[in-house]
PDB file of C-alpha atoms and ligand atoms in Angstrom:
ATOM      1  CA  UNK D  11       0.000   0.000   0.000  1.00 98.00           C
ATOM      2  CA  UNK D  12       1.242   3.460  -0.876  1.00 98.00           C
ATOM      3  CA  UNK D  13       0.572   6.718   0.977  1.00 98.00           C
ATOM      4  CA  UNK D  14       0.233   9.690  -1.348  1.00 98.00           C
ATOM      5  CA  UNK D  15       0.079  13.304  -0.253  1.00 98.00           C
ATOM      6  CA  UNK D  16      -0.023  15.284  -3.505  1.00 98.00           C
ATOM      7  CA  UNK D  17      -2.637  15.726  -6.201  1.00 98.00           C
ATOM      8  CA  UNK D  18       0.033  15.244  -8.864  1.00 98.00           C
ATOM      9  CA  UNK D  19       0.942  11.753  -7.595  1.00 98.00           C
ATOM     10  CA  UNK D  20      -2.719  10.784  -7.346  1.00 98.00           C
ATOM     11  CA  UNK D  21      -3.326  11.859 -10.935  1.00 98.00           C
ATOM     12  CA  UNK D  22      -0.323   9.790 -12.080  1.00 98.00           C
ATOM     13  CA  UNK D  23      -1.537   6.666 -10.277  1.00 98.00           C
ATOM     14  CA  UNK D  24      -5.098   7.116 -11.549  1.00 98.00           C
ATOM     15  CA  UNK D  25      -3.789   7.588 -15.091  1.00 98.00           C
ATOM     16  CA  UNK D  26      -1.829   4.322 -14.802  1.00 98.00           C
ATOM     17  CA  UNK D  27      -4.952   2.477 -13.573  1.00 98.00           C
ATOM     18  CA  UNK D  28      -7.043   3.913 -16.410  1.00 97.00           C
ATOM     19  CA  UNK D  29      -4.426   2.896 -19.007  1.00 98.00           C
ATOM     20  CA  UNK D  30      -4.694  -0.682 -17.722  1.00 98.00           C
ATOM     21  CA  UNK D  31      -8.525  -0.504 -17.760  1.00 98.00           C
ATOM     22  CA  UNK D  32      -8.671  -1.169 -14.020  1.00 98.00           C
ATOM     23  CA  UNK D  33     -11.819  -0.405 -12.061  1.00 98.00           C
ATOM     24  CA  UNK D  34     -11.263   2.039  -9.208  1.00 98.00           C
ATOM     25  CA  UNK D  35     -13.029   2.071  -5.837  1.00 98.00           C
ATOM     26  CA  UNK D  36     -12.883   5.215  -3.704  1.00 98.00           C
ATOM     27  CA  UNK D  37     -13.647   5.424   0.008  1.00 98.00           C
ATOM     28  CA  UNK D  38     -13.580   9.064   1.182  1.00 98.00           C
ATOM     29  CA  UNK D  39     -12.884   9.381   4.926  1.00 98.00           C
ATOM     30  CA  UNK D  40     -11.707  11.901   7.482  1.00 98.00           C
ATOM     31  CA  UNK D  41      -9.526   9.282   9.196  1.00 97.00           C
ATOM     32  CA  UNK D  42      -9.801   8.070  12.814  1.00 95.00           C
ATOM     33  CA  UNK D  43     -10.896   4.887  11.133  1.00 97.00           C
ATOM     34  CA  UNK D  44     -13.008   2.210  12.790  1.00 97.00           C
ATOM     35  CA  UNK D  45     -14.709  -1.004  11.739  1.00 97.00           C
ATOM     36  CA  UNK D  46     -17.442   1.024  10.003  1.00 98.00           C
ATOM     37  CA  UNK D  47     -14.854   2.469   7.611  1.00 98.00           C
ATOM     38  CA  UNK D  48     -13.185  -0.946   7.368  1.00 98.00           C
ATOM     39  CA  UNK D  49     -16.458  -2.440   6.128  1.00 98.00           C
ATOM     40  CA  UNK D  50     -16.602   0.162   3.320  1.00 98.00           C
ATOM     41  CA  UNK D  51     -13.007  -0.525   2.320  1.00 98.00           C
ATOM     42  CA  UNK D  52     -13.507  -4.298   2.419  1.00 98.00           C
ATOM     43  CA  UNK D  53     -16.489  -3.976   0.118  1.00 98.00           C
ATOM     44  CA  UNK D  54     -14.518  -1.663  -2.203  1.00 98.00           C
ATOM     45  CA  UNK D  55     -11.640  -4.176  -2.304  1.00 98.00           C
ATOM     46  CA  UNK D  56     -14.045  -6.988  -3.169  1.00 98.00           C
ATOM     47  CA  UNK D  57     -15.707  -5.016  -5.984  1.00 98.00           C
ATOM     48  CA  UNK D  58     -12.808  -3.149  -7.672  1.00 98.00           C
ATOM     49  CA  UNK D  59      -9.311  -3.796  -9.075  1.00 98.00           C
ATOM     50  CA  UNK D  60      -7.745  -0.892  -7.188  1.00 98.00           C
ATOM     51  CA  UNK D  61      -8.914   0.926  -4.045  1.00 98.00           C
ATOM     52  CA  UNK D  62      -8.050   4.477  -3.015  1.00 98.00           C
ATOM     53  CA  UNK D  63      -8.940   5.673   0.497  1.00 98.00           C
ATOM     54  CA  UNK D  64      -8.741   9.384   1.217  1.00 98.00           C
ATOM     55  CA  UNK D  65      -7.890  10.468   4.747  1.00 98.00           C
ATOM     56  CA  UNK D  66      -8.521  14.189   4.975  1.00 98.00           C
ATOM     57  CA  UNK D  67     -10.145  16.196   7.752  1.00 98.00           C
ATOM     58  CA  UNK D  68     -11.886  18.653   5.471  1.00 97.00           C
ATOM     59  CA  UNK D  69     -11.838  22.130   7.066  1.00 96.00           C
ATOM     60  CA  UNK D  70     -14.518  23.549   4.752  1.00 95.00           C
ATOM     61  CA  UNK D  71     -17.253  21.274   6.129  1.00 95.00           C
ATOM     62  CA  UNK D  72     -16.768  22.285   9.780  1.00 93.00           C
ATOM     63  CA  UNK D  73     -18.687  25.277  11.037  1.00 86.00           C
ATOM     64  CA  UNK D  74     -17.452  24.742  14.580  1.00 87.00           C
ATOM     65  CA  UNK D  75     -13.770  25.531  15.068  1.00 90.00           C
ATOM     66  CA  UNK D  76     -13.493  23.424  18.226  1.00 90.00           C
ATOM     67  CA  UNK D  77     -15.006  20.402  16.480  1.00 88.00           C
ATOM     68  CA  UNK D  78     -12.402  20.756  13.686  1.00 93.00           C
ATOM     69  CA  UNK D  79      -9.507  21.129  16.120  1.00 94.00           C
ATOM     70  CA  UNK D  80     -10.626  18.218  18.306  1.00 91.00           C
ATOM     71  CA  UNK D  81     -11.389  15.885  15.400  1.00 92.00           C
ATOM     72  CA  UNK D  82      -9.216  12.809  16.118  1.00 92.00           C
ATOM     73  CA  UNK D  83      -6.255  12.332  13.760  1.00 95.00           C
ATOM     74  CA  UNK D  84      -3.930   9.321  13.601  1.00 96.00           C
ATOM     75  CA  UNK D  85      -2.643   8.603  10.097  1.00 98.00           C
ATOM     76  CA  UNK D  86      -0.159   5.961  11.238  1.00 98.00           C
ATOM     77  CA  UNK D  87      -2.876   3.861  12.891  1.00 98.00           C
ATOM     78  CA  UNK D  88      -5.256   4.424   9.976  1.00 98.00           C
ATOM     79  CA  UNK D  89      -2.608   3.330   7.464  1.00 98.00           C
ATOM     80  CA  UNK D  90      -1.956   0.095   9.402  1.00 98.00           C
ATOM     81  CA  UNK D  91      -5.661  -0.767   9.375  1.00 98.00           C
ATOM     82  CA  UNK D  92      -6.013   0.073   5.670  1.00 98.00           C
ATOM     83  CA  UNK D  93      -2.990  -1.997   4.711  1.00 98.00           C
ATOM     84  CA  UNK D  94      -4.315  -4.982   6.671  1.00 98.00           C
ATOM     85  CA  UNK D  95      -7.585  -4.956   4.722  1.00 98.00           C
ATOM     86  CA  UNK D  96      -6.092  -4.582   1.276  1.00 98.00           C
ATOM     87  CA  UNK D  97      -6.426  -0.890   0.282  1.00 98.00           C
ATOM     88  CA  UNK D  98      -3.911   0.016  -2.429  1.00 98.00           C
ATOM     89  CA  UNK D  99      -3.505   3.773  -2.036  1.00 98.00           C
ATOM     90  CA  UNK D 100      -4.111   6.203   0.825  1.00 98.00           C
ATOM     91  CA  UNK D 101      -4.501   9.825  -0.209  1.00 98.00           C
ATOM     92  CA  UNK D 102      -3.671  12.057   2.772  1.00 98.00           C
ATOM     93  CA  UNK D 103      -3.148  15.628   1.537  1.00 98.00           C
ATOM     94  CA  UNK D 104      -2.684  18.738   3.663  1.00 97.00           C
ATOM     95  CA  UNK D 105      -5.454  21.383   3.468  1.00 96.00           C
ATOM     96  CA  UNK D 106      -3.016  23.571   1.487  1.00 97.00           C
ATOM     97  CA  UNK D 107      -2.503  20.783  -1.043  1.00 97.00           C
ATOM     98  CA  UNK D 108      -6.228  20.315  -1.422  1.00 97.00           C
ATOM     99  CA  UNK D 109      -7.325  23.958  -1.602  1.00 96.00           C
ATOM    100  CA  UNK D 110      -5.958  27.334  -2.590  1.00 94.00           C
ATOM    101  CA  UNK D 111      -6.300  30.016   0.103  1.00 92.00           C
ATOM    102  CA  UNK D 112      -9.215  31.441  -1.876  1.00 91.00           C
ATOM    103  CA  UNK D 113     -10.999  28.073  -2.112  1.00 91.00           C
ATOM    104  CA  UNK D 114     -10.541  27.560   1.614  1.00 89.00           C
ATOM    105  CA  UNK D 115     -12.398  30.788   2.343  1.00 85.00           C
ATOM    106  CA  UNK D 116     -14.993  30.786  -0.415  1.00 78.00           C
ATOM    107  CA  UNK D 117     -18.483  29.727   0.467  1.00 72.00           C
ATOM    108  CA  UNK D 118     -19.455  27.258  -2.226  1.00 75.00           C
ATOM    109  CA  UNK D 119     -23.128  27.296  -3.119  1.00 81.00           C
ATOM    110  CA  UNK D 120     -24.418  24.089  -4.638  1.00 84.00           C
ATOM    111  CA  UNK D 121     -28.076  23.493  -5.365  1.00 86.00           C
ATOM    112  CA  UNK D 122     -29.209  20.439  -3.412  1.00 89.00           C
ATOM    113  CA  UNK D 123     -32.863  20.797  -4.322  1.00 88.00           C
ATOM    114  CA  UNK D 124     -33.774  21.454  -0.685  1.00 91.00           C
ATOM    115  CA  UNK D 125     -32.062  18.341   0.728  1.00 94.00           C
ATOM    116  CA  UNK D 126     -29.681  20.586   2.682  1.00 92.00           C
ATOM    117  CA  UNK D 127     -32.420  22.692   4.290  1.00 92.00           C
ATOM    118  CA  UNK D 128     -33.376  20.130   6.935  1.00 95.00           C
ATOM    119  CA  UNK D 129     -31.742  18.335   9.866  1.00 97.00           C
ATOM    120  CA  UNK D 130     -27.913  18.515   9.618  1.00 95.00           C
ATOM    121  CA  UNK D 131     -28.163  21.229   6.970  1.00 93.00           C
ATOM    122  CA  UNK D 132     -30.325  23.397   9.223  1.00 94.00           C
ATOM    123  CA  UNK D 133     -28.107  22.863  12.286  1.00 94.00           C
ATOM    124  CA  UNK D 134     -24.769  23.163  10.460  1.00 93.00           C
ATOM    125  CA  UNK D 135     -25.174  25.886   7.798  1.00 90.00           C
ATOM    126  CA  UNK D 136     -22.689  25.448   4.950  1.00 91.00           C
ATOM    127  CA  UNK D 137     -21.709  21.941   6.083  1.00 94.00           C
ATOM    128  CA  UNK D 138     -22.946  20.151   2.968  1.00 95.00           C
ATOM    129  CA  UNK D 139     -21.393  22.735   0.652  1.00 94.00           C
ATOM    130  CA  UNK D 140     -18.055  21.831   2.235  1.00 95.00           C
ATOM    131  CA  UNK D 141     -18.773  18.098   1.926  1.00 96.00           C
ATOM    132  CA  UNK D 142     -19.666  18.383  -1.750  1.00 95.00           C
ATOM    133  CA  UNK D 143     -16.706  20.679  -2.368  1.00 95.00           C
ATOM    134  CA  UNK D 144     -14.276  18.008  -1.133  1.00 97.00           C
ATOM    135  CA  UNK D 145     -16.139  14.963  -2.443  1.00 97.00           C
ATOM    136  CA  UNK D 146     -16.458  16.399  -5.957  1.00 95.00           C
ATOM    137  CA  UNK D 147     -12.756  17.308  -5.883  1.00 96.00           C
ATOM    138  CA  UNK D 148     -11.925  13.718  -4.879  1.00 98.00           C
ATOM    139  CA  UNK D 149     -14.146  12.401  -7.682  1.00 97.00           C
ATOM    140  CA  UNK D 150     -12.317  14.607 -10.226  1.00 96.00           C
ATOM    141  CA  UNK D 151      -8.916  13.447  -8.961  1.00 97.00           C
ATOM    142  CA  UNK D 152      -9.559   9.720  -8.493  1.00 98.00           C
ATOM    143  CA  UNK D 153     -12.204   9.202 -11.227  1.00 97.00           C
ATOM    144  CA  UNK D 154     -13.649   6.215  -9.375  1.00 98.00           C
ATOM    145  CA  UNK D 155     -15.869   3.559 -10.885  1.00 98.00           C
ATOM    146  CA  UNK D 156     -17.617   3.210  -7.515  1.00 98.00           C
ATOM    147  CA  UNK D 157     -17.515   5.406  -4.392  1.00 98.00           C
ATOM    148  CA  UNK D 158     -18.551   4.106  -0.962  1.00 98.00           C
ATOM    149  CA  UNK D 159     -20.309   6.014   1.854  1.00 98.00           C
ATOM    150  CA  UNK D 160     -21.805   4.912   5.165  1.00 98.00           C
ATOM    151  CA  UNK D 161     -25.541   5.158   5.806  1.00 98.00           C
ATOM    152  CA  UNK D 162     -24.918   6.614   9.268  1.00 98.00           C
ATOM    153  CA  UNK D 163     -24.555   9.970   7.508  1.00 97.00           C
ATOM    154  CA  UNK D 164     -27.827   9.349   5.700  1.00 98.00           C
ATOM    155  CA  UNK D 165     -28.413  12.960   4.657  1.00 97.00           C
ATOM    156  CA  UNK D 166     -24.857  13.212   3.299  1.00 98.00           C
ATOM    157  CA  UNK D 167     -25.454  10.077   1.240  1.00 97.00           C
ATOM    158  CA  UNK D 168     -28.747  11.498  -0.115  1.00 96.00           C
ATOM    159  CA  UNK D 169     -26.970  14.714  -1.104  1.00 96.00           C
ATOM    160  CA  UNK D 170     -24.143  12.860  -2.854  1.00 96.00           C
ATOM    161  CA  UNK D 171     -26.708  10.788  -4.778  1.00 94.00           C
ATOM    162  CA  UNK D 172     -28.381  14.068  -5.763  1.00 92.00           C
ATOM    163  CA  UNK D 173     -25.061  15.584  -6.915  1.00 92.00           C
ATOM    164  CA  UNK D 174     -24.131  12.580  -9.046  1.00 94.00           C
ATOM    165  CA  UNK D 175     -27.564  11.657 -10.392  1.00 91.00           C
ATOM    166  CA  UNK D 176     -29.612  14.852 -10.601  1.00 86.00           C
ATOM    167  CA  UNK D 177     -27.459  18.022 -10.275  1.00 84.00           C
ATOM    168  CA  UNK D 178     -25.721  20.138 -12.933  1.00 81.00           C
ATOM    169  CA  UNK D 179     -22.653  17.924 -12.359  1.00 82.00           C
ATOM    170  CA  UNK D 180     -24.489  14.735 -13.344  1.00 87.00           C
ATOM    171  CA  UNK D 181     -22.949  14.530 -16.842  1.00 90.00           C
ATOM    172  CA  UNK D 182     -19.450  14.850 -15.371  1.00 90.00           C
ATOM    173  CA  UNK D 183     -20.054  11.874 -13.085  1.00 90.00           C
ATOM    174  CA  UNK D 184     -22.329   9.841 -15.331  1.00 90.00           C
ATOM    175  CA  UNK D 185     -20.241   6.639 -15.062  1.00 92.00           C
ATOM    176  CA  UNK D 186     -19.857   6.790 -11.301  1.00 97.00           C
ATOM    177  CA  UNK D 187     -21.846   4.536  -9.002  1.00 97.00           C
ATOM    178  CA  UNK D 188     -22.506   5.660  -5.420  1.00 98.00           C
ATOM    179  CA  UNK D 189     -22.743   2.772  -2.972  1.00 98.00           C
ATOM    180  CA  UNK D 190     -24.406   3.273   0.426  1.00 98.00           C
ATOM    181  CA  UNK D 191     -23.295   0.771   3.086  1.00 98.00           C
ATOM    182  CA  UNK D 192     -25.148  -0.197   6.298  1.00 97.00           C
ATOM    183  CA  UNK D 193     -24.292   1.287   9.698  1.00 98.00           C
ATOM    184  CA  UNK D 194     -21.863  -0.826  11.710  1.00 98.00           C
ATOM    185  CA  UNK D 195     -22.676  -1.041  15.425  1.00 98.00           C
ATOM    186  CA  UNK D 196     -20.979  -2.284  18.584  1.00 98.00           C
ATOM    187  CA  UNK D 197     -22.593  -5.367  20.131  1.00 98.00           C
ATOM    188  CA  UNK D 198     -24.506  -2.993  22.476  1.00 98.00           C
ATOM    189  CA  UNK D 199     -25.951  -1.094  19.497  1.00 98.00           C
ATOM    190  CA  UNK D 200     -23.846   2.092  19.608  1.00 98.00           C
ATOM    191  CA  UNK D 201     -23.211   3.207  16.011  1.00 98.00           C
ATOM    192  CA  UNK D 202     -19.476   3.277  15.308  1.00 98.00           C
ATOM    193  CA  UNK D 203     -18.203   6.831  14.851  1.00 97.00           C
ATOM    194  CA  UNK D 204     -14.817   8.538  14.955  1.00 93.00           C
ATOM    195  CA  UNK D 205     -16.379  10.911  17.490  1.00 93.00           C
ATOM    196  CA  UNK D 206     -16.891   7.997  19.944  1.00 96.00           C
ATOM    197  CA  UNK D 207     -13.141   8.314  20.639  1.00 93.00           C
ATOM    198  CA  UNK D 208     -13.974  11.530  22.501  1.00 94.00           C
ATOM    199  CA  UNK D 209     -16.364   9.731  24.893  1.00 97.00           C
ATOM    200  CA  UNK D 210     -15.384   8.189  28.238  1.00 98.00           C
ATOM    201  CA  UNK D 211     -16.415   4.580  28.897  1.00 97.00           C
ATOM    202  CA  UNK D 212     -19.393   5.733  30.984  1.00 98.00           C
ATOM    203  CA  UNK D 213     -20.465   8.207  28.282  1.00 98.00           C
ATOM    204  CA  UNK D 214     -20.257   5.436  25.694  1.00 98.00           C
ATOM    205  CA  UNK D 215     -22.502   3.298  27.856  1.00 98.00           C
ATOM    206  CA  UNK D 216     -25.043   6.131  28.172  1.00 98.00           C
ATOM    207  CA  UNK D 217     -24.900   6.694  24.416  1.00 98.00           C
ATOM    208  CA  UNK D 218     -26.126   3.128  23.817  1.00 98.00           C
ATOM    209  CA  UNK D 219     -29.549   4.481  24.857  1.00 98.00           C
ATOM    210  CA  UNK D 220     -29.753   6.331  21.543  1.00 98.00           C
ATOM    211  CA  UNK D 221     -30.108   3.196  19.429  1.00 98.00           C
ATOM    212  CA  UNK D 222     -32.109   1.412  22.142  1.00 98.00           C
ATOM    213  CA  UNK D 223     -34.656   4.243  21.931  1.00 98.00           C
ATOM    214  CA  UNK D 224     -34.685   4.205  18.124  1.00 98.00           C
ATOM    215  CA  UNK D 225     -35.351   0.464  18.216  1.00 98.00           C
ATOM    216  CA  UNK D 226     -38.195   0.925  20.717  1.00 98.00           C
ATOM    217  CA  UNK D 227     -39.670   3.529  18.390  1.00 98.00           C
ATOM    218  CA  UNK D 228     -40.231   0.794  15.795  1.00 98.00           C
ATOM    219  CA  UNK D 229     -42.726  -0.701  18.261  1.00 98.00           C
ATOM    220  CA  UNK D 230     -44.267   2.684  19.158  1.00 98.00           C
ATOM    221  CA  UNK D 231     -44.786   3.358  15.441  1.00 98.00           C
ATOM    222  CA  UNK D 232     -47.341   0.524  15.304  1.00 97.00           C
ATOM    223  CA  UNK D 233     -49.836   2.532  17.372  1.00 97.00           C
ATOM    224  CA  UNK D 234     -48.888   6.191  17.073  1.00 98.00           C
ATOM    225  CA  UNK D 235     -48.544   9.041  14.601  1.00 98.00           C
ATOM    226  CA  UNK D 236     -45.212  10.255  13.233  1.00 98.00           C
ATOM    227  CA  UNK D 237     -45.352  13.358  15.441  1.00 98.00           C
ATOM    228  CA  UNK D 238     -46.124  11.293  18.554  1.00 98.00           C
ATOM    229  CA  UNK D 239     -43.213   8.949  17.884  1.00 98.00           C
ATOM    230  CA  UNK D 240     -40.847  11.871  17.242  1.00 98.00           C
ATOM    231  CA  UNK D 241     -41.840  13.446  20.555  1.00 98.00           C
ATOM    232  CA  UNK D 242     -41.539  10.186  22.490  1.00 98.00           C
ATOM    233  CA  UNK D 243     -38.020   9.563  21.133  1.00 98.00           C
ATOM    234  CA  UNK D 244     -36.931  13.088  22.112  1.00 98.00           C
ATOM    235  CA  UNK D 245     -38.490  12.801  25.595  1.00 98.00           C
ATOM    236  CA  UNK D 246     -37.021   9.333  26.231  1.00 98.00           C
ATOM    237  CA  UNK D 247     -33.462  10.333  25.294  1.00 98.00           C
ATOM    238  CA  UNK D 248     -33.648  13.708  27.059  1.00 98.00           C
ATOM    239  CA  UNK D 249     -34.773  11.954  30.261  1.00 98.00           C
ATOM    240  CA  UNK D 250     -31.305  10.342  30.422  1.00 98.00           C
ATOM    241  CA  UNK D 251     -28.912  12.534  32.347  1.00 97.00           C
ATOM    242  CA  UNK D 252     -25.955  13.456  30.112  1.00 97.00           C
ATOM    243  CA  UNK D 253     -27.752  13.173  26.752  1.00 98.00           C
ATOM    244  CA  UNK D 254     -29.520  15.987  24.925  1.00 98.00           C
ATOM    245  CA  UNK D 255     -31.345  15.647  21.626  1.00 98.00           C
ATOM    246  CA  UNK D 256     -30.698  18.348  19.039  1.00 98.00           C
ATOM    247  CA  UNK D 257     -33.347  16.992  16.670  1.00 98.00           C
ATOM    248  CA  UNK D 258     -35.231  13.831  15.851  1.00 98.00           C
ATOM    249  CA  UNK D 259     -37.004  13.929  12.518  1.00 98.00           C
ATOM    250  CA  UNK D 260     -38.875  11.189  10.717  1.00 98.00           C
ATOM    251  CA  UNK D 261     -38.563  11.962   7.008  1.00 98.00           C
ATOM    252  CA  UNK D 262     -39.060  10.378   3.610  1.00 96.00           C
ATOM    253  CA  UNK D 263     -35.917   8.419   2.666  1.00 95.00           C
ATOM    254  CA  UNK D 264     -35.631  10.090  -0.767  1.00 92.00           C
ATOM    255  CA  UNK D 265     -36.890  13.660  -0.383  1.00 93.00           C
ATOM    256  CA  UNK D 266     -35.944  14.063   3.319  1.00 96.00           C
ATOM    257  CA  UNK D 267     -39.231  15.933   3.720  1.00 95.00           C
ATOM    258  CA  UNK D 268     -41.245  15.327   6.910  1.00 96.00           C
ATOM    259  CA  UNK D 269     -42.955  11.945   6.669  1.00 97.00           C
ATOM    260  CA  UNK D 270     -46.712  11.769   7.083  1.00 96.00           C
ATOM    261  CA  UNK D 271     -46.660   8.015   7.731  1.00 97.00           C
ATOM    262  CA  UNK D 272     -44.003   5.360   8.275  1.00 98.00           C
ATOM    263  CA  UNK D 273     -43.801   3.911   4.774  1.00 97.00           C
ATOM    264  CA  UNK D 274     -40.383   4.631   3.188  1.00 96.00           C
ATOM    265  CA  UNK D 275     -39.532   6.695   6.282  1.00 98.00           C
ATOM    266  CA  UNK D 276     -36.291   7.082   8.204  1.00 98.00           C
ATOM    267  CA  UNK D 277     -35.832   8.612  11.644  1.00 98.00           C
ATOM    268  CA  UNK D 278     -32.647  10.690  11.990  1.00 98.00           C
ATOM    269  CA  UNK D 279     -31.338  11.806  15.344  1.00 98.00           C
ATOM    270  CA  UNK D 280     -28.565  14.018  16.632  1.00 98.00           C
ATOM    271  CA  UNK D 281     -27.706  13.839  20.307  1.00 98.00           C
ATOM    272  CA  UNK D 282     -25.149  15.741  22.339  1.00 98.00           C
ATOM    273  CA  UNK D 283     -23.142  13.869  24.931  1.00 98.00           C
ATOM    274  CA  UNK D 284     -21.403  16.853  26.558  1.00 96.00           C
ATOM    275  CA  UNK D 285     -19.760  18.668  23.628  1.00 94.00           C
ATOM    276  CA  UNK D 286     -19.686  15.536  21.434  1.00 94.00           C
ATOM    277  CA  UNK D 287     -22.288  15.409  18.683  1.00 95.00           C
ATOM    278  CA  UNK D 288     -23.512  11.902  17.841  1.00 97.00           C
ATOM    279  CA  UNK D 289     -25.787  10.971  14.956  1.00 98.00           C
ATOM    280  CA  UNK D 290     -27.765   7.826  14.213  1.00 98.00           C
ATOM    281  CA  UNK D 291     -30.812   6.736  12.261  1.00 98.00           C
ATOM    282  CA  UNK D 292     -33.329   3.952  11.810  1.00 98.00           C
ATOM    283  CA  UNK D 293     -35.434   2.936   8.807  1.00 98.00           C
ATOM    284  CA  UNK D 294     -39.094   2.217   9.595  1.00 97.00           C
TER     285      UNK D 294
HETATM  286  O1  PAF K  20     -18.342  11.288   6.018  1.00 82.06           O
HETATM  287  C1  PAF K  20     -17.210  11.807   6.107  1.00 82.06           C
HETATM  288  O2  PAF K  20     -16.313  11.298   6.773  1.00 82.06           O
HETATM  289  C2  PAF K  20     -16.941  13.103   5.354  1.00 82.06           C
HETATM  290  O3  PAF K  20     -18.044  13.932   5.352  1.00 82.06           O
HETATM  291  C3  PAF K  20     -16.425  12.869   3.918  1.00 82.06           C
HETATM  292  C4  PAF K  20     -17.464  12.213   3.045  1.00 82.06           C
HETATM  293  C5  PAF K  20     -15.163  12.030   3.953  1.00 82.06           C
HETATM  294  C6  PAF K  20     -16.086  14.224   3.270  1.00 82.06           C
HETATM  295  O4  PAF K  20     -15.098  14.895   3.989  1.00 82.06           O
END
């Protein structure tokens, strides 16, 4: 496995793959890798000739300076994991390599057809512009056949589908397939997340109540309205000392608009454990 830090080297390697008609899998990450990322990479390795994994904490998608600074970084550990599961190239550029000073400070404005106006988009203005800025740049550089994203960030996945399949960029990425992969959980149900590294053992234990509550809501949904279930999830999690819900919204899985019933619906939650922001979701 080779670690690459410049765009020029990436372009050379991609060119060589293309010359040999190799299929390319891309797994974009921000590092601090866990078994959730590993499952994406393993799938990419199984489905492509060559796999690139990007490890880049993208400054333009953070609207909270502290969150950016505290985001866990450990390239050496990440590289060991990636090598052990068969990735071929790790792309780990510096922010300066990725963006010009002007790009770093420009607010990109993509049209997401309203998908960015709810949930994460509402709470983190500009976040998805930053995500699409970096993901589209990675797509241009790596020219993947398939790109892999986790379903834990369900809204992100919906927005990337929109960019590739329905936005003004769709002709540029017409041959690219976006693959959404299921959430990986600990045995106790806690969704794996790089942010879990910032939780103490007791906080992790408390955080298992998030998925427990989402699972209970599947039962509640049999005899209640969408609004009643939303409220009960919020009340149940907020009743646990140390957890605070930012939002729980049950929305349509494609449009992300508020669901009126549970068919084709997904419930998306964001919960604070102290300063750490945890997200999870469940499909009804
Ligand atoms: O999901 C993430 O880790 C990031 O948002 C992504 C897709 C790697 C873009 O920085």
